[in-house]
Amino acid sequence: GIQVEQSPPDLILQEGANSTLRCNFSDSVNNLQWFHQNPWGQLINLFYIPSGTKQNGRLSATTVATERYSLLYISSSQTTDSGVYFCAVGTGANNLFFGTGTRLTVIP
Amino acid sequence: NAGVMQNPRHLVRRRGQEARLRCSPMKGHSHVYWYRQLPEEGLKFMVYLQKENIIDESGMPKERFSAEFPKEGPSILRIQQVVRGDSAAYFCASSPWTGLGGELFFGEGSRLTVL
């Protein structure tokens, strides 16, 4: 199956700092989604972004499908941003392949 | 529009018992997916179903696990004779269409603990 690699695996930020999370994938995809899993385990859709750039408040994402990577930008981080960020990609069929995630901790 | 609904949120079973997890997709969605998340890991695909049909079960263990999505009612993931290694969070997702690249929406998960 397709390989999905996320970096960095762990990230600690001071509140207010900015960060960039990266997702590399090994094959052409027709689906790419970013999720935030909060400390209570809930999985929250952030972006559906198989290509292009999207923004939602302090978050934005860019996928360069031809170069097989996606970036998630978090600006002015808040403690509520803590959790694990997953990138997931789909090829052909509808199921998604998840990366191992980036664990973000934002400290006050 | 309610999201994907899963129940129970938490389930405790002793070894050898059966676990049944239920998933109601978002309104208008006819495609359901089940994923499993072991502690400290990402989600792993298990099975993809449409109403009354299993489309892809390549991620399902060959024994003890089964899934259905009947014409009426929620999708059910059934685990027979549970073992400690089945302890995990089980997430259900739904999608409105079969077109390539459709967005998946996830429920809050069901957390199974096997004693």
PDB file of C-alpha atoms in Angstrom:
ATOM      1  CA  GLY A   1       0.000   0.000   0.000  1.00  0.00           C
ATOM      2  CA  ILE A   2       0.891   3.649  -0.146  1.00  0.00           C
ATOM      3  CA  GLN A   3       3.397   4.935   2.402  1.00  0.00           C
ATOM      4  CA  VAL A   4       2.610   8.091   4.367  1.00  0.00           C
ATOM      5  CA  GLU A   5       5.331   9.781   6.374  1.00  0.00           C
ATOM      6  CA  GLN A   6       4.769  12.690   8.708  1.00  0.00           C
ATOM      7  CA  SER A   7       7.325  14.987  10.268  1.00  0.00           C
ATOM      8  CA  PRO A   8       8.254  15.940  12.846  1.00  0.00           C
ATOM      9  CA  PRO A   9       6.945  13.116  15.040  1.00  0.00           C
ATOM     10  CA  ASP A  10       6.836  15.396  18.074  1.00  0.00           C
ATOM     11  CA  LEU A  11       6.694  19.156  18.399  1.00  0.00           C
ATOM     12  CA  ILE A  12       6.624  21.416  21.437  1.00  0.00           C
ATOM     13  CA  LEU A  13       5.664  25.041  20.963  1.00  0.00           C
ATOM     14  CA  GLN A  14       5.299  28.084  23.128  1.00  0.00           C
ATOM     15  CA  GLU A  15       1.832  29.573  22.897  1.00  0.00           C
ATOM     16  CA  GLY A  16       1.732  32.107  20.069  1.00  0.00           C
ATOM     17  CA  ALA A  17       4.397  30.429  17.949  1.00  0.00           C
ATOM     18  CA  ASN A  18       3.905  29.248  14.374  1.00  0.00           C
ATOM     19  CA  SER A  19       4.608  25.768  13.019  1.00  0.00           C
ATOM     20  CA  THR A  20       4.660  23.722   9.828  1.00  0.00           C
ATOM     21  CA  LEU A  21       3.807  20.021   9.714  1.00  0.00           C
ATOM     22  CA  ARG A  22       4.753  17.946   6.706  1.00  0.00           C
ATOM     23  CA  CYS A  23       3.224  14.895   5.064  1.00  0.00           C
ATOM     24  CA  ASN A  24       5.042  12.947   2.323  1.00  0.00           C
ATOM     25  CA  PHE A  25       3.363  10.166   0.395  1.00  0.00           C
ATOM     26  CA  SER A  26       4.720   7.571  -1.965  1.00  0.00           C
ATOM     27  CA  ASP A  27       2.188   7.503  -4.800  1.00  0.00           C
ATOM     28  CA  SER A  28      -0.327   9.618  -6.679  1.00  0.00           C
ATOM     29  CA  VAL A  29      -3.418  10.319  -4.603  1.00  0.00           C
ATOM     30  CA  ASN A  30      -6.929  11.532  -5.267  1.00  0.00           C
ATOM     31  CA  ASN A  31      -7.763  12.236  -1.648  1.00  0.00           C
ATOM     32  CA  LEU A  32      -5.803  13.901   1.116  1.00  0.00           C
ATOM     33  CA  GLN A  33      -7.209  14.919   4.464  1.00  0.00           C
ATOM     34  CA  TRP A  34      -5.707  16.478   7.592  1.00  0.00           C
ATOM     35  CA  PHE A  35      -7.175  15.583  10.991  1.00  0.00           C
ATOM     36  CA  HIS A  36      -6.649  16.740  14.544  1.00  0.00           C
ATOM     37  CA  GLN A  37      -7.072  14.132  17.264  1.00  0.00           C
ATOM     38  CA  ASN A  38      -7.610  16.002  20.499  1.00  0.00           C
ATOM     39  CA  PRO A  39      -6.533  14.740  23.933  1.00  0.00           C
ATOM     40  CA  TRP A  40      -9.970  13.145  24.387  1.00  0.00           C
ATOM     41  CA  GLY A  41      -9.451  11.016  21.276  1.00  0.00           C
ATOM     42  CA  GLN A  42     -11.928  12.783  19.028  1.00  0.00           C
ATOM     43  CA  LEU A  43     -10.904  12.953  15.368  1.00  0.00           C
ATOM     44  CA  ILE A  44     -11.688  16.319  13.824  1.00  0.00           C
ATOM     45  CA  ASN A  45     -11.636  17.047  10.094  1.00  0.00           C
ATOM     46  CA  LEU A  46      -9.370  19.981   9.347  1.00  0.00           C
ATOM     47  CA  PHE A  47      -8.955  19.988   5.592  1.00  0.00           C
ATOM     48  CA  TYR A  48      -9.937  17.977   2.559  1.00  0.00           C
ATOM     49  CA  ILE A  49      -7.132  18.992   0.215  1.00  0.00           C
ATOM     50  CA  PRO A  50      -6.034  16.607  -2.567  1.00  0.00           C
ATOM     51  CA  SER A  51      -4.401  19.616  -4.247  1.00  0.00           C
ATOM     52  CA  GLY A  52      -4.037  23.358  -3.877  1.00  0.00           C
ATOM     53  CA  THR A  53      -4.213  25.613  -0.846  1.00  0.00           C
ATOM     54  CA  LYS A  54      -6.940  26.193   1.721  1.00  0.00           C
ATOM     55  CA  GLN A  55      -7.205  28.360   4.808  1.00  0.00           C
ATOM     56  CA  ASN A  56      -9.462  28.173   7.838  1.00  0.00           C
ATOM     57  CA  GLY A  57      -8.735  30.743  10.512  1.00  0.00           C
ATOM     58  CA  ARG A  58      -5.274  30.177  11.974  1.00  0.00           C
ATOM     59  CA  LEU A  59      -4.824  26.989   9.998  1.00  0.00           C
ATOM     60  CA  SER A  60      -3.918  26.591   6.361  1.00  0.00           C
ATOM     61  CA  ALA A  61      -2.810  23.690   4.202  1.00  0.00           C
ATOM     62  CA  THR A  62      -1.071  23.236   0.872  1.00  0.00           C
ATOM     63  CA  THR A  63      -0.816  20.056  -1.172  1.00  0.00           C
ATOM     64  CA  VAL A  64       1.596  19.765  -4.086  1.00  0.00           C
ATOM     65  CA  ALA A  65       0.311  16.559  -5.610  1.00  0.00           C
ATOM     66  CA  THR A  66       2.951  16.385  -8.339  1.00  0.00           C
ATOM     67  CA  GLU A  67       5.705  16.394  -5.705  1.00  0.00           C
ATOM     68  CA  ARG A  68       3.763  14.137  -3.313  1.00  0.00           C
ATOM     69  CA  TYR A  69       3.682  16.239  -0.196  1.00  0.00           C
ATOM     70  CA  SER A  70       1.331  18.350   1.863  1.00  0.00           C
ATOM     71  CA  LEU A  71       1.993  20.984   4.512  1.00  0.00           C
ATOM     72  CA  LEU A  72      -0.182  22.076   7.419  1.00  0.00           C
ATOM     73  CA  TYR A  73       0.512  25.515   8.852  1.00  0.00           C
ATOM     74  CA  ILE A  74      -0.558  26.519  12.338  1.00  0.00           C
ATOM     75  CA  SER A  75      -0.166  30.172  13.211  1.00  0.00           C
ATOM     76  CA  SER A  76      -0.387  31.831  16.622  1.00  0.00           C
ATOM     77  CA  SER A  77      -0.701  28.451  18.313  1.00  0.00           C
ATOM     78  CA  GLN A  78      -2.970  28.007  21.327  1.00  0.00           C
ATOM     79  CA  THR A  79      -3.000  25.368  24.047  1.00  0.00           C
ATOM     80  CA  THR A  80      -6.197  23.971  22.526  1.00  0.00           C
ATOM     81  CA  ASP A  81      -4.182  23.101  19.400  1.00  0.00           C
ATOM     82  CA  SER A  82      -2.440  20.340  21.370  1.00  0.00           C
ATOM     83  CA  GLY A  83      -3.017  16.807  20.203  1.00  0.00           C
ATOM     84  CA  VAL A  84      -1.993  14.608  17.314  1.00  0.00           C
ATOM     85  CA  TYR A  85      -2.241  15.758  13.714  1.00  0.00           C
ATOM     86  CA  PHE A  86      -2.791  13.061  11.132  1.00  0.00           C
ATOM     87  CA  CYS A  87      -2.415  13.201   7.392  1.00  0.00           C
ATOM     88  CA  ALA A  88      -4.379  10.571   5.458  1.00  0.00           C
ATOM     89  CA  VAL A  89      -4.338   9.852   1.740  1.00  0.00           C
ATOM     90  CA  GLY A  90      -6.501   7.858  -0.608  1.00  0.00           C
ATOM     91  CA  THR A  91      -5.781   6.236  -3.953  1.00  0.00           C
ATOM     92  CA  GLY A  92      -8.465   4.716  -6.160  1.00  0.00           C
ATOM     93  CA  ALA A  93     -10.772   3.149  -3.611  1.00  0.00           C
ATOM     94  CA  ASN A  94     -12.255   5.312  -0.931  1.00  0.00           C
ATOM     95  CA  ASN A  95     -10.336   4.100   2.101  1.00  0.00           C
ATOM     96  CA  LEU A  96      -7.627   6.286   3.575  1.00  0.00           C
ATOM     97  CA  PHE A  97      -4.081   5.432   4.585  1.00  0.00           C
ATOM     98  CA  PHE A  98      -2.995   7.272   7.702  1.00  0.00           C
ATOM     99  CA  GLY A  99       0.432   8.517   8.661  1.00  0.00           C
ATOM    100  CA  THR A 100       1.758   7.978  12.175  1.00  0.00           C
ATOM    101  CA  GLY A 101       0.985  11.548  13.137  1.00  0.00           C
ATOM    102  CA  THR A 102       2.707  14.583  14.621  1.00  0.00           C
ATOM    103  CA  ARG A 103       2.159  15.006  18.351  1.00  0.00           C
ATOM    104  CA  LEU A 104       1.915  18.735  19.120  1.00  0.00           C
ATOM    105  CA  THR A 105       2.154  20.156  22.613  1.00  0.00           C
ATOM    106  CA  VAL A 106       1.528  23.867  23.077  1.00  0.00           C
ATOM    107  CA  ILE A 107       2.674  25.218  26.410  1.00  0.00           C
ATOM    108  CA  PRO A 108       1.388  28.462  27.951  1.00  0.00           C
TER     109      PRO A 108
ATOM    110  CA  ASN B   1     -27.133  17.736  10.259  1.00  0.00           C
ATOM    111  CA  ALA B   2     -25.911  15.234  12.795  1.00  0.00           C
ATOM    112  CA  GLY B   3     -22.471  13.800  12.312  1.00  0.00           C
ATOM    113  CA  VAL B   4     -21.443  10.166  12.289  1.00  0.00           C
ATOM    114  CA  MET B   5     -22.836   8.581  15.441  1.00  0.00           C
ATOM    115  CA  GLN B   6     -21.074   5.710  17.155  1.00  0.00           C
ATOM    116  CA  ASN B   7     -22.107   3.759  20.212  1.00  0.00           C
ATOM    117  CA  PRO B   8     -21.191   2.723  22.704  1.00  0.00           C
ATOM    118  CA  ARG B   9     -18.439   5.264  23.314  1.00  0.00           C
ATOM    119  CA  HIS B  10     -16.784   2.926  25.788  1.00  0.00           C
ATOM    120  CA  LEU B  11     -17.165  -0.835  26.090  1.00  0.00           C
ATOM    121  CA  VAL B  12     -15.538  -3.212  28.535  1.00  0.00           C
ATOM    122  CA  ARG B  13     -15.518  -6.925  27.838  1.00  0.00           C
ATOM    123  CA  ARG B  14     -13.863  -9.960  29.405  1.00  0.00           C
ATOM    124  CA  ARG B  15     -11.817 -12.309  27.274  1.00  0.00           C
ATOM    125  CA  GLY B  16     -14.045 -14.631  25.288  1.00  0.00           C
ATOM    126  CA  GLN B  17     -17.082 -12.340  25.213  1.00  0.00           C
ATOM    127  CA  GLU B  18     -18.527 -10.661  22.161  1.00  0.00           C
ATOM    128  CA  ALA B  19     -18.318  -6.961  21.327  1.00  0.00           C
ATOM    129  CA  ARG B  20     -20.777  -5.165  19.066  1.00  0.00           C
ATOM    130  CA  LEU B  21     -20.060  -1.651  17.884  1.00  0.00           C
ATOM    131  CA  ARG B  22     -22.643   0.413  16.048  1.00  0.00           C
ATOM    132  CA  CYS B  23     -22.289   3.229  13.553  1.00  0.00           C
ATOM    133  CA  SER B  24     -24.946   5.453  12.016  1.00  0.00           C
ATOM    134  CA  PRO B  25     -23.559   7.408   9.057  1.00  0.00           C
ATOM    135  CA  MET B  26     -24.292  11.032   8.361  1.00  0.00           C
ATOM    136  CA  LYS B  27     -27.656  11.667   6.754  1.00  0.00           C
ATOM    137  CA  GLY B  28     -27.451  11.053   3.042  1.00  0.00           C
ATOM    138  CA  HIS B  29     -24.275   8.991   3.273  1.00  0.00           C
ATOM    139  CA  SER B  30     -24.470   5.415   2.031  1.00  0.00           C
ATOM    140  CA  HIS B  31     -20.815   4.414   2.414  1.00  0.00           C
ATOM    141  CA  VAL B  32     -19.349   3.318   5.717  1.00  0.00           C
ATOM    142  CA  TYR B  33     -15.766   2.550   6.715  1.00  0.00           C
ATOM    143  CA  TRP B  34     -14.373   1.028   9.891  1.00  0.00           C
ATOM    144  CA  TYR B  35     -10.878   1.815  11.189  1.00  0.00           C
ATOM    145  CA  ARG B  36      -8.958   0.597  14.217  1.00  0.00           C
ATOM    146  CA  GLN B  37      -6.499   2.632  16.237  1.00  0.00           C
ATOM    147  CA  LEU B  38      -4.152   0.848  18.611  1.00  0.00           C
ATOM    148  CA  PRO B  39      -2.603   2.948  21.415  1.00  0.00           C
ATOM    149  CA  GLU B  40      -0.036   5.447  20.171  1.00  0.00           C
ATOM    150  CA  GLU B  41      -0.618   4.499  16.526  1.00  0.00           C
ATOM    151  CA  GLY B  42      -2.418   5.871  13.487  1.00  0.00           C
ATOM    152  CA  LEU B  43      -5.704   4.542  12.202  1.00  0.00           C
ATOM    153  CA  LYS B  44      -5.708   1.356  10.131  1.00  0.00           C
ATOM    154  CA  PHE B  45      -8.416   0.575   7.573  1.00  0.00           C
ATOM    155  CA  MET B  46     -10.533  -2.494   8.288  1.00  0.00           C
ATOM    156  CA  VAL B  47     -13.572  -2.626   6.023  1.00  0.00           C
ATOM    157  CA  TYR B  48     -15.627  -0.586   3.569  1.00  0.00           C
ATOM    158  CA  LEU B  49     -19.351  -1.227   3.185  1.00  0.00           C
ATOM    159  CA  GLN B  50     -22.301   0.060   1.258  1.00  0.00           C
ATOM    160  CA  LYS B  51     -25.876  -0.812   2.104  1.00  0.00           C
ATOM    161  CA  GLU B  52     -26.114  -4.625   2.249  1.00  0.00           C
ATOM    162  CA  ASN B  53     -22.710  -5.065   0.600  1.00  0.00           C
ATOM    163  CA  ILE B  54     -19.136  -5.469   1.748  1.00  0.00           C
ATOM    164  CA  ILE B  55     -16.994  -3.696  -0.832  1.00  0.00           C
ATOM    165  CA  ASP B  56     -13.512  -4.095   0.624  1.00  0.00           C
ATOM    166  CA  GLU B  57     -12.602  -6.098   3.721  1.00  0.00           C
ATOM    167  CA  SER B  58      -8.890  -6.336   3.054  1.00  0.00           C
ATOM    168  CA  GLY B  59      -8.042  -4.865   6.478  1.00  0.00           C
ATOM    169  CA  MET B  60     -10.241  -7.153   8.522  1.00  0.00           C
ATOM    170  CA  PRO B  61      -8.690  -9.985  10.530  1.00  0.00           C
ATOM    171  CA  LYS B  62      -9.730 -13.282   8.967  1.00  0.00           C
ATOM    172  CA  GLU B  63     -11.214 -14.699  12.165  1.00  0.00           C
ATOM    173  CA  ARG B  64     -13.577 -13.405  14.836  1.00  0.00           C
ATOM    174  CA  PHE B  65     -14.291 -10.078  13.090  1.00  0.00           C
ATOM    175  CA  SER B  66     -17.306  -9.354  10.918  1.00  0.00           C
ATOM    176  CA  ALA B  67     -19.143  -6.277   9.683  1.00  0.00           C
ATOM    177  CA  GLU B  68     -22.511  -5.555   8.178  1.00  0.00           C
ATOM    178  CA  PHE B  69     -24.485  -2.574   6.956  1.00  0.00           C
ATOM    179  CA  PRO B  70     -28.110  -3.682   6.608  1.00  0.00           C
ATOM    180  CA  LYS B  71     -30.746  -2.015   4.507  1.00  0.00           C
ATOM    181  CA  GLU B  72     -32.269  -0.570   7.653  1.00  0.00           C
ATOM    182  CA  GLY B  73     -30.364   0.449  10.749  1.00  0.00           C
ATOM    183  CA  PRO B  74     -26.751   1.149  11.627  1.00  0.00           C
ATOM    184  CA  SER B  75     -23.608  -0.581  10.521  1.00  0.00           C
ATOM    185  CA  ILE B  76     -22.365  -3.157  13.024  1.00  0.00           C
ATOM    186  CA  LEU B  77     -18.790  -4.253  13.684  1.00  0.00           C
ATOM    187  CA  ARG B  78     -18.839  -7.522  15.583  1.00  0.00           C
ATOM    188  CA  ILE B  79     -15.879  -9.056  17.385  1.00  0.00           C
ATOM    189  CA  GLN B  80     -16.379 -12.563  18.706  1.00  0.00           C
ATOM    190  CA  GLN B  81     -14.366 -14.168  21.511  1.00  0.00           C
ATOM    191  CA  VAL B  82     -12.449 -10.987  22.231  1.00  0.00           C
ATOM    192  CA  VAL B  83      -8.806 -11.117  23.308  1.00  0.00           C
ATOM    193  CA  ARG B  84      -6.701  -8.468  25.048  1.00  0.00           C
ATOM    194  CA  GLY B  85      -5.107  -7.513  21.730  1.00  0.00           C
ATOM    195  CA  ASP B  86      -8.507  -6.332  20.494  1.00  0.00           C
ATOM    196  CA  SER B  87      -8.374  -3.446  22.963  1.00  0.00           C
ATOM    197  CA  ALA B  88      -8.358  -0.359  20.764  1.00  0.00           C
ATOM    198  CA  ALA B  89     -10.393   2.573  19.543  1.00  0.00           C
ATOM    199  CA  TYR B  90     -12.661   1.691  16.646  1.00  0.00           C
ATOM    200  CA  PHE B  91     -13.646   4.564  14.393  1.00  0.00           C
ATOM    201  CA  CYS B  92     -16.392   4.647  11.834  1.00  0.00           C
ATOM    202  CA  ALA B  93     -16.416   7.036   8.876  1.00  0.00           C
ATOM    203  CA  SER B  94     -18.997   7.783   6.230  1.00  0.00           C
ATOM    204  CA  SER B  95     -18.923   9.282   2.778  1.00  0.00           C
ATOM    205  CA  PRO B  96     -21.723  10.459   0.520  1.00  0.00           C
ATOM    206  CA  TRP B  97     -20.545   9.057  -2.805  1.00  0.00           C
ATOM    207  CA  THR B  98     -18.348   6.558  -4.557  1.00  0.00           C
ATOM    208  CA  GLY B  99     -16.520   9.053  -6.673  1.00  0.00           C
ATOM    209  CA  LEU B 100     -12.783   8.810  -6.388  1.00  0.00           C
ATOM    210  CA  GLY B 101     -11.413  11.034  -3.685  1.00  0.00           C
ATOM    211  CA  GLY B 102     -14.570  11.638  -1.686  1.00  0.00           C
ATOM    212  CA  GLU B 103     -14.096  13.193   1.746  1.00  0.00           C
ATOM    213  CA  LEU B 104     -14.570  10.911   4.753  1.00  0.00           C
ATOM    214  CA  PHE B 105     -16.208  12.101   7.972  1.00  0.00           C
ATOM    215  CA  PHE B 106     -15.374  10.290  11.207  1.00  0.00           C
ATOM    216  CA  GLY B 107     -17.341   9.547  14.333  1.00  0.00           C
ATOM    217  CA  GLU B 108     -15.972   9.975  17.849  1.00  0.00           C
ATOM    218  CA  GLY B 109     -14.954   6.361  18.105  1.00  0.00           C
ATOM    219  CA  SER B 110     -15.783   3.416  20.344  1.00  0.00           C
ATOM    220  CA  ARG B 111     -13.135   2.457  22.851  1.00  0.00           C
ATOM    221  CA  LEU B 112     -13.008  -1.254  23.589  1.00  0.00           C
ATOM    222  CA  THR B 113     -11.184  -2.524  26.649  1.00  0.00           C
ATOM    223  CA  VAL B 114     -10.744  -6.255  27.055  1.00  0.00           C
ATOM    224  CA  LEU B 115      -9.976  -7.412  30.584  1.00  0.00           C
TER     225      LEU B 115
END
